[in-house]
Coordinates of N, CA, C and O in Angstrom, one line a residue:
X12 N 0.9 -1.2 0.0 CA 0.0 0.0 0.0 C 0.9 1.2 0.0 O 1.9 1.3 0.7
X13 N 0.5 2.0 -0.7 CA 1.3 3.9 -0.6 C 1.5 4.2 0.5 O 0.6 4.0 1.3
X14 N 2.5 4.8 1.0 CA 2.9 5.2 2.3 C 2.7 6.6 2.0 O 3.1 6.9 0.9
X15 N 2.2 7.7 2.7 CA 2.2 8.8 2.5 C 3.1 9.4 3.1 O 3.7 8.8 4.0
X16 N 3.5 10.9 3.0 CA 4.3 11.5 3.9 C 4.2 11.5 5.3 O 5.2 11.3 6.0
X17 N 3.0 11.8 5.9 CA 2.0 12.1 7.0 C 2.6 10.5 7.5 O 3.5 10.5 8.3
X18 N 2.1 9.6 7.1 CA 2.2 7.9 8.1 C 3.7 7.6 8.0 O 4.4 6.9 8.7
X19 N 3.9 8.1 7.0 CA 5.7 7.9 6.9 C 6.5 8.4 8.5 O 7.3 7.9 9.3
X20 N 5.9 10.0 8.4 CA 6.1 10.3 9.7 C 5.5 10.2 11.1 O 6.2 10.8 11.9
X21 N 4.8 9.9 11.4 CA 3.7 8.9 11.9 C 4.6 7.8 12.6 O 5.0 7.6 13.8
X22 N 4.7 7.0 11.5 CA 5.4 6.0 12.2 C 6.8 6.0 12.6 O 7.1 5.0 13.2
X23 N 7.8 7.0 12.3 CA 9.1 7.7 12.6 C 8.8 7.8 14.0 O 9.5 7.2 14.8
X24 N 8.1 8.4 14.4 CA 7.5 9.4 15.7 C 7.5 8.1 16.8 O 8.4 7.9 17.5
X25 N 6.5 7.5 16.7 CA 6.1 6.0 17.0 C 7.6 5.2 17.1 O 7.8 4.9 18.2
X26 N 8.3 5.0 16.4 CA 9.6 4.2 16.7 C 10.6 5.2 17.8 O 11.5 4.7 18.6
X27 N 10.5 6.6 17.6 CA 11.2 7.4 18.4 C 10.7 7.1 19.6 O 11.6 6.6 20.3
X28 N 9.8 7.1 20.0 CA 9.1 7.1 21.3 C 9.3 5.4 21.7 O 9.5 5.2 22.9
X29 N 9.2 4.6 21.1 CA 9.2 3.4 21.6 C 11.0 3.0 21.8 O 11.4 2.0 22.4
X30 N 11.8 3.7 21.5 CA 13.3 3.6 21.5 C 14.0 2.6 20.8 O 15.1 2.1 21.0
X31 N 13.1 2.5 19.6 CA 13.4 1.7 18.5 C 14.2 1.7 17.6 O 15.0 0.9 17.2
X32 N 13.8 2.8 17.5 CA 14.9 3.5 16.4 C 16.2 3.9 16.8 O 16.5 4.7 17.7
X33 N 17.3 3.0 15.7 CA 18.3 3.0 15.5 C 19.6 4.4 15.9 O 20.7 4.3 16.4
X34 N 18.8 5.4 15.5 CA 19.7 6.9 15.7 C 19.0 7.6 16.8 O 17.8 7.5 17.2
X35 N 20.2 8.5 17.2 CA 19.9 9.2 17.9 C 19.3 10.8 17.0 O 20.0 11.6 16.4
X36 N 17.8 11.0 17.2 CA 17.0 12.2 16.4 C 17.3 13.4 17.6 O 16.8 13.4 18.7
X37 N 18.1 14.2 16.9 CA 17.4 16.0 17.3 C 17.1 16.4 16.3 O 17.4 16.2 15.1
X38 N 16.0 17.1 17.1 CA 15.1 18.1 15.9 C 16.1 19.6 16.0 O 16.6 20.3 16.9
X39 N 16.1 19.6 14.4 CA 16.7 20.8 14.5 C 16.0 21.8 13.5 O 15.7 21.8 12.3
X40 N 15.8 22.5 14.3 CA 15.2 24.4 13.5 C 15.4 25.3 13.1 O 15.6 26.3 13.8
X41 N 15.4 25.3 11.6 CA 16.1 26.5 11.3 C 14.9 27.7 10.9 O 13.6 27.7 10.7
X42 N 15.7 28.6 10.9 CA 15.1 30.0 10.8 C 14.9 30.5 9.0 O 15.7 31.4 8.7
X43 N 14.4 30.3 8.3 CA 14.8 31.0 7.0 C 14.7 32.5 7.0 O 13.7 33.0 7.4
X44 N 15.5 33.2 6.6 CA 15.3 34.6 6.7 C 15.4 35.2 5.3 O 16.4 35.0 4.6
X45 N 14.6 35.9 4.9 CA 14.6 36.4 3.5 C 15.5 37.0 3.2 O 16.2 37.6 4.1
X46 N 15.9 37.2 1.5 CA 17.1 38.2 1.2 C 16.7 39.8 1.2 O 15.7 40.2 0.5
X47 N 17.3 40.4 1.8 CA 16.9 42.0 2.0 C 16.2 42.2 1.1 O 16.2 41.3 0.2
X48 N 15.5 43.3 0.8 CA 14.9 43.7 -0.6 C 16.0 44.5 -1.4 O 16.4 45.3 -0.6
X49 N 16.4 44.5 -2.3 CA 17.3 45.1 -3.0 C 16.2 46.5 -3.8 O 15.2 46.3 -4.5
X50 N 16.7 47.5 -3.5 CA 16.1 48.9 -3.8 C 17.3 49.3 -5.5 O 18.5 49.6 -5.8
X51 N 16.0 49.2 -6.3 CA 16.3 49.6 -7.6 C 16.9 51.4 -7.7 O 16.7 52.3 -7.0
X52 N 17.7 51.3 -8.9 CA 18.5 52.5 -8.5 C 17.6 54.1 -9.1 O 17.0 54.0 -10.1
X53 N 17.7 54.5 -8.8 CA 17.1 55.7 -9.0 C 17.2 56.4 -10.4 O 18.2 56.6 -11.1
X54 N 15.6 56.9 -11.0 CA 16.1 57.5 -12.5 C 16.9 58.5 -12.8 O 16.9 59.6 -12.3
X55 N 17.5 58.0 -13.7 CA 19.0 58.6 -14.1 C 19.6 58.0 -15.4 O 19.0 57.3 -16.2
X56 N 21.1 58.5 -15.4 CA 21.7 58.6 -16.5 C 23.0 57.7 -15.6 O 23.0 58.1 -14.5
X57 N 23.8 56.8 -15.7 CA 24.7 56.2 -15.1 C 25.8 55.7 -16.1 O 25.7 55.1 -17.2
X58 N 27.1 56.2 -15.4 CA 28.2 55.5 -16.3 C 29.1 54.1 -15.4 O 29.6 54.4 -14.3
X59 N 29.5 52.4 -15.9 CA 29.5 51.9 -14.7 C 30.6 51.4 -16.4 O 30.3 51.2 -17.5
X60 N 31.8 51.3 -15.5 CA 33.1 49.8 -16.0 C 33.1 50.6 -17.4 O 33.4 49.7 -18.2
X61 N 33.0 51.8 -18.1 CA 32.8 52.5 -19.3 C 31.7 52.0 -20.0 O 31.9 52.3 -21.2
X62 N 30.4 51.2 -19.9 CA 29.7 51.6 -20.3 C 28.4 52.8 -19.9 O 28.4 53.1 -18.7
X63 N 27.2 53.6 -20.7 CA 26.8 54.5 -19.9 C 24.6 53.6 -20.2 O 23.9 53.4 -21.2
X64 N 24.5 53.5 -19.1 CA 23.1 53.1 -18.5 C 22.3 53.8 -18.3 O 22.8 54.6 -17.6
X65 N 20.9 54.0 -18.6 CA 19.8 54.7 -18.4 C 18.8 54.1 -17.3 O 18.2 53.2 -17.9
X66 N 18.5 54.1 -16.4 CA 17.2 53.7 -15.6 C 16.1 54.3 -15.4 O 15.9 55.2 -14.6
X67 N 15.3 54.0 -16.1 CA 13.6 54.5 -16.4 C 12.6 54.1 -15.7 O 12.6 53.0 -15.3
X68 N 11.6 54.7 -15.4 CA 10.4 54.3 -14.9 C 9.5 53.5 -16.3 O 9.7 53.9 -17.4
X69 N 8.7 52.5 -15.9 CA 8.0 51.7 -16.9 C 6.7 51.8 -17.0 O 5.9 51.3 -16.2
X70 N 6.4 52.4 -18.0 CA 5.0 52.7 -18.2 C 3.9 52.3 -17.5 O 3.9 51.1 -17.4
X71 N 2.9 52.9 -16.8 CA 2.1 52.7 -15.9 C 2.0 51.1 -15.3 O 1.3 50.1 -15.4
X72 N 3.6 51.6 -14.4 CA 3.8 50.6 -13.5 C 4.7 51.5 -12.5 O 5.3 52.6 -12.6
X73 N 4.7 50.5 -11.3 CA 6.2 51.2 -10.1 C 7.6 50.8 -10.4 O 8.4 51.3 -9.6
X74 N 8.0 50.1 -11.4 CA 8.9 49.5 -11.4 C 10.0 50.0 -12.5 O 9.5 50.9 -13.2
X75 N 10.7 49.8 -12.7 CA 12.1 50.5 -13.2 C 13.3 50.0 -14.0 O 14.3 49.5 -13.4
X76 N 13.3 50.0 -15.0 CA 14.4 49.1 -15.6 C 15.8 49.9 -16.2 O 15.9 51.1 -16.1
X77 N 16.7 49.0 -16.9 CA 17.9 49.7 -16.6 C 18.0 49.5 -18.1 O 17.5 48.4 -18.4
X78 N 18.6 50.1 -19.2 CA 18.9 50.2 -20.7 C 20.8 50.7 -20.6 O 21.6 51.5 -20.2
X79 N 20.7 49.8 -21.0 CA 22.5 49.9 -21.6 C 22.7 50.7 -23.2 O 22.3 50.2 -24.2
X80 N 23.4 52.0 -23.2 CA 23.9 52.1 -24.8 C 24.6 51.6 -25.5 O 25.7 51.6 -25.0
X81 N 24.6 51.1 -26.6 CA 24.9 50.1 -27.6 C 26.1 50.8 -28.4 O 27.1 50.3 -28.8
X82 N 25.7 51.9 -28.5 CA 26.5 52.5 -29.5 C 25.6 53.1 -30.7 O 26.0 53.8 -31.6
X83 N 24.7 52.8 -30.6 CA 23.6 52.9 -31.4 C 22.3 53.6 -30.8 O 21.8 54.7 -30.8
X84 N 21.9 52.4 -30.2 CA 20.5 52.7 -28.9 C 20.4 52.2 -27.9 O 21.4 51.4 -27.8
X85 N 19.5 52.3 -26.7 CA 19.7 52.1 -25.7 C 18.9 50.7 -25.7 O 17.7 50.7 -26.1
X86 N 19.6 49.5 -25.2 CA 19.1 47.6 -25.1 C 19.3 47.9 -23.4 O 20.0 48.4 -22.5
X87 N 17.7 47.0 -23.5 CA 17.1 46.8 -22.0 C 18.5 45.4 -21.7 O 19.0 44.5 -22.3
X88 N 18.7 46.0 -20.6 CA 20.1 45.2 -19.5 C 19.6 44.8 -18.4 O 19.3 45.5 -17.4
X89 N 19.4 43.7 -18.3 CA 18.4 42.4 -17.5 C 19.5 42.9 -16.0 O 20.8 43.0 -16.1
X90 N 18.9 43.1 -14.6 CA 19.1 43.2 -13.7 C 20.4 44.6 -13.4 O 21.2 44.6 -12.4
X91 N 20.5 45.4 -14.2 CA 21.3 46.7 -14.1 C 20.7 47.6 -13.0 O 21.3 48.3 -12.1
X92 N 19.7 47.5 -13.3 CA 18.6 48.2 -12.0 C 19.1 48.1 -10.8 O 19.2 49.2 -10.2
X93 N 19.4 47.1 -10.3 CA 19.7 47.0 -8.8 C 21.6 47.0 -9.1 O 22.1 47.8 -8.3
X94 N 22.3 46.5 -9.8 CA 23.1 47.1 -9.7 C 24.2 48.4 -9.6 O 25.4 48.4 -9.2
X95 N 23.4 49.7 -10.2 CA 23.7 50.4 -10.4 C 23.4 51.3 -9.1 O 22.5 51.2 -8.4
X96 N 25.2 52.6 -9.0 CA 24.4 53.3 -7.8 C 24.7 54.6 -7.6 O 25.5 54.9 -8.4
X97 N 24.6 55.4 -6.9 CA 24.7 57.0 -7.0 C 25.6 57.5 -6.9 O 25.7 58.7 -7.0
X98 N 27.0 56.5 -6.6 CA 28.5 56.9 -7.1 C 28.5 56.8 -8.9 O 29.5 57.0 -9.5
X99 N 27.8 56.7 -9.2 CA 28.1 56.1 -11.0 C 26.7 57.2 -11.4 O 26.2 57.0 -12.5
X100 N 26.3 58.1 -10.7 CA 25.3 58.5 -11.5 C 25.8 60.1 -12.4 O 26.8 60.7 -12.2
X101 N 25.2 60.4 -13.0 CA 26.2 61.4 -14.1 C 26.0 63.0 -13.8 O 24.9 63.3 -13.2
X102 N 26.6 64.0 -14.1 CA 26.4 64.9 -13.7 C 25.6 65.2 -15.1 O 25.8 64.6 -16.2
X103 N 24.6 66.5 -14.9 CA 24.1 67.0 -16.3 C 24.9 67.6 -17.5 O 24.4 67.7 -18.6
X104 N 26.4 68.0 -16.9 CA 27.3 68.4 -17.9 C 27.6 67.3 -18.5 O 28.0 67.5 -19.7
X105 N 27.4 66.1 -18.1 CA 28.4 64.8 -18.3 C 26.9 64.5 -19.5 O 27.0 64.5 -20.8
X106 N 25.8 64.3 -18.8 CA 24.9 63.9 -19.5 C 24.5 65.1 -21.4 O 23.9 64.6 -22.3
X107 N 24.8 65.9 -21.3 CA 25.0 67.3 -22.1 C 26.0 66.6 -23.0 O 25.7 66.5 -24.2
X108 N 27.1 66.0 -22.6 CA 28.5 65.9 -23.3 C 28.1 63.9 -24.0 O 28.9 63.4 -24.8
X109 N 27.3 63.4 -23.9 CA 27.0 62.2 -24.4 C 26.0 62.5 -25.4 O 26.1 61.9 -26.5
X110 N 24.9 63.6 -25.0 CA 24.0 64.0 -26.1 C 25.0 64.5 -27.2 O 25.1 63.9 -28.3
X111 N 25.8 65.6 -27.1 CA 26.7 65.8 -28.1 C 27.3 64.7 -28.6 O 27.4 64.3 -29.8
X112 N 27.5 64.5 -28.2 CA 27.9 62.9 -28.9 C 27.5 62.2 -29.7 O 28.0 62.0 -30.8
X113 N 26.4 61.5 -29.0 CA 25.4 60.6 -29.8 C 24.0 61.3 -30.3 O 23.2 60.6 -30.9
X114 N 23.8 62.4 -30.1 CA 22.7 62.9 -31.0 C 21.6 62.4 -30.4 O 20.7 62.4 -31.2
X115 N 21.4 61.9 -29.1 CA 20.3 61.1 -28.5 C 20.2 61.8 -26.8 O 21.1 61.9 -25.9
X116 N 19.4 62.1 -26.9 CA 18.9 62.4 -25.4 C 18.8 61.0 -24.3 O 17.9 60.2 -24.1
X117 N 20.7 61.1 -23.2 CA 20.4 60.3 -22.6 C 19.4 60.3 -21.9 O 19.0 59.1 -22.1
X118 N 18.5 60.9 -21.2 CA 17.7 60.7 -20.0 C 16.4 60.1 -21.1 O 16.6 58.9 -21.2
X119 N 15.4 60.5 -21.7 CA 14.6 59.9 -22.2 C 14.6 59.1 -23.9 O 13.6 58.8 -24.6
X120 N 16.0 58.8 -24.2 CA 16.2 58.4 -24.9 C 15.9 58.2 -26.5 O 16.1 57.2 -27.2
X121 N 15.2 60.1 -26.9 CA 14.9 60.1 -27.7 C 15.7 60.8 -29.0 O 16.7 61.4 -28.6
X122 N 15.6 60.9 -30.2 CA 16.7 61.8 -31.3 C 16.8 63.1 -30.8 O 15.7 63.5 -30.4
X123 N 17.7 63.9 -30.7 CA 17.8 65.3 -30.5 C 17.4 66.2 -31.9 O 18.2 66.3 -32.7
X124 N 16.1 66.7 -32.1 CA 16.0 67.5 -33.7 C 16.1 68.9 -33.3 O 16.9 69.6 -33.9
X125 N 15.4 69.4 -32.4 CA 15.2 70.7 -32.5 C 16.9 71.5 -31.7 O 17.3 71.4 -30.6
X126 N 17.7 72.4 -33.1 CA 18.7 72.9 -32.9 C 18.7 73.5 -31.8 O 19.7 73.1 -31.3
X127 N 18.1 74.2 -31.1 CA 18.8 74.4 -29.2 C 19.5 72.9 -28.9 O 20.6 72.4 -28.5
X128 N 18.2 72.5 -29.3 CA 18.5 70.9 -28.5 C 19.9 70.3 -28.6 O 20.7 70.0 -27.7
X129 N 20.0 70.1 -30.1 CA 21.3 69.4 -30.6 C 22.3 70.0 -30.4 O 23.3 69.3 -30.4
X130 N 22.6 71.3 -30.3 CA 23.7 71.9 -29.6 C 23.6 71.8 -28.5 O 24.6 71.1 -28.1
X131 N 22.7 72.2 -27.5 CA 23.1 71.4 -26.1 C 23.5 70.3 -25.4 O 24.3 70.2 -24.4
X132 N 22.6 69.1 -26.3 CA 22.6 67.6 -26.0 C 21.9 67.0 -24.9 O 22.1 66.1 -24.1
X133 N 21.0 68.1 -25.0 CA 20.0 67.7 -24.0 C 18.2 68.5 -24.1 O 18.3 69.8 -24.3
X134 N 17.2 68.2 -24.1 CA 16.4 69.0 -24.0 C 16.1 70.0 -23.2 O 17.0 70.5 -22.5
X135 N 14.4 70.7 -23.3 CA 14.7 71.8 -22.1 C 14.1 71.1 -21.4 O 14.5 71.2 -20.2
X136 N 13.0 70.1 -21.5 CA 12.3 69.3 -20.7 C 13.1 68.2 -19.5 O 12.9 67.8 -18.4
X137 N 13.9 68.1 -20.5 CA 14.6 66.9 -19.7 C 16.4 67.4 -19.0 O 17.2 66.7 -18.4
X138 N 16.6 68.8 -19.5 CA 17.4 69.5 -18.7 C 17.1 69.9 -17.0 O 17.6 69.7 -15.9
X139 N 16.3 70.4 -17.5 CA 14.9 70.8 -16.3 C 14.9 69.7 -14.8 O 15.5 69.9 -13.8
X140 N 14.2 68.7 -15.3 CA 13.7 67.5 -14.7 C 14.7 66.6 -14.1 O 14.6 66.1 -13.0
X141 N 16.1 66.3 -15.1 CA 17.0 65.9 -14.4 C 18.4 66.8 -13.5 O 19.4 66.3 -13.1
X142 N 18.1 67.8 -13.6 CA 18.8 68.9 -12.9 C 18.1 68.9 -11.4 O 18.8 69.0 -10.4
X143 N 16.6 68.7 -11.4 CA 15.6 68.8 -10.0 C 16.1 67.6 -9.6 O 16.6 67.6 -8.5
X144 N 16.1 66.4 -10.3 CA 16.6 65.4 -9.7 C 17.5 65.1 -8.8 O 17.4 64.5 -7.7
X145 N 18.8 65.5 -9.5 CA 19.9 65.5 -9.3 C 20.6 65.7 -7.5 O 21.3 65.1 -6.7
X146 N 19.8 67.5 -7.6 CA 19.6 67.5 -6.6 C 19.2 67.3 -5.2 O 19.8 67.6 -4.2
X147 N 18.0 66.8 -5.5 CA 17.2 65.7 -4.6 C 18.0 64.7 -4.3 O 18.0 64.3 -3.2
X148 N 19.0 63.9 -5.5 CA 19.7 62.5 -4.8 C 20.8 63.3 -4.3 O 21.3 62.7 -3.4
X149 N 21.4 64.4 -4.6 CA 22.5 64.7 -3.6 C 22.4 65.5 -2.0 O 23.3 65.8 -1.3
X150 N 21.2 65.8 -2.0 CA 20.9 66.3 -1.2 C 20.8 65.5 0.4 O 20.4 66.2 1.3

């Protein structure tokens, strides 16, 4: 007949108590304790090991992912998010000097067209917004 887990242990119990059994049983208890929560890094512009990383908020959601530049465009980078951290995050001159560069607006990662823009290398929107930022995380 099937032995289940439950009579399996059942009858373990039963041999312990009768001093049957062969070994000597301590029960032992462990504690499992969860892995801390790992806190996603904050939106920004990030340069880590010479590559430079973007972390975005995700469309009507709380959550946050991390885009690596290619050289080209920005490719979503599986678990960058929690690795990245506010020693590696960029200043807006730094972020200014990548838009000149690549013609792409690090922070929202779109083409730079309109000439203020592309001479700056950054928008006014997103000059603005990650400047307020900025100093909120250094603050």
């Amino acid at each position: 007949f099937p032995v289940t887990i439950q009579l399996a242990s059942l009858y373990i119990s039963e041999l312990i108590m009768m001093n049957n059994y062969p070994f000597v049983v301590h029960q032992v208890t462990t504690q499992i304790t969860p892995a801390p929560r790992q806190e996603p890094a904050p939106i920004g512009v990030y340069k880590k090991d010479g590559d430079y990383y973007r972390v975005a908020q995700l469309r009507n959601s709380e959550r946050r992912a991390a885009y690596r530049w290619n050289g080209r465009r920005w490719d979503y980078a599986r678990g960058y998010v929690f690795r990245l951290t506010a020693n590696e995050l960029l200043s807006v001159e730094e972020v200014r000097a990548f838009g000149l560069r690549t013609g792409m607006c690090a922070i929202c990662g779109r083409t730079l067209t309109d000439p203020e823009s592309v001479q700056k290398g950054i928008g006014p929107i997103c000059e603005g917004k990650y400047g307020r930022f900025l100093s909120t995380v250094s603050a």
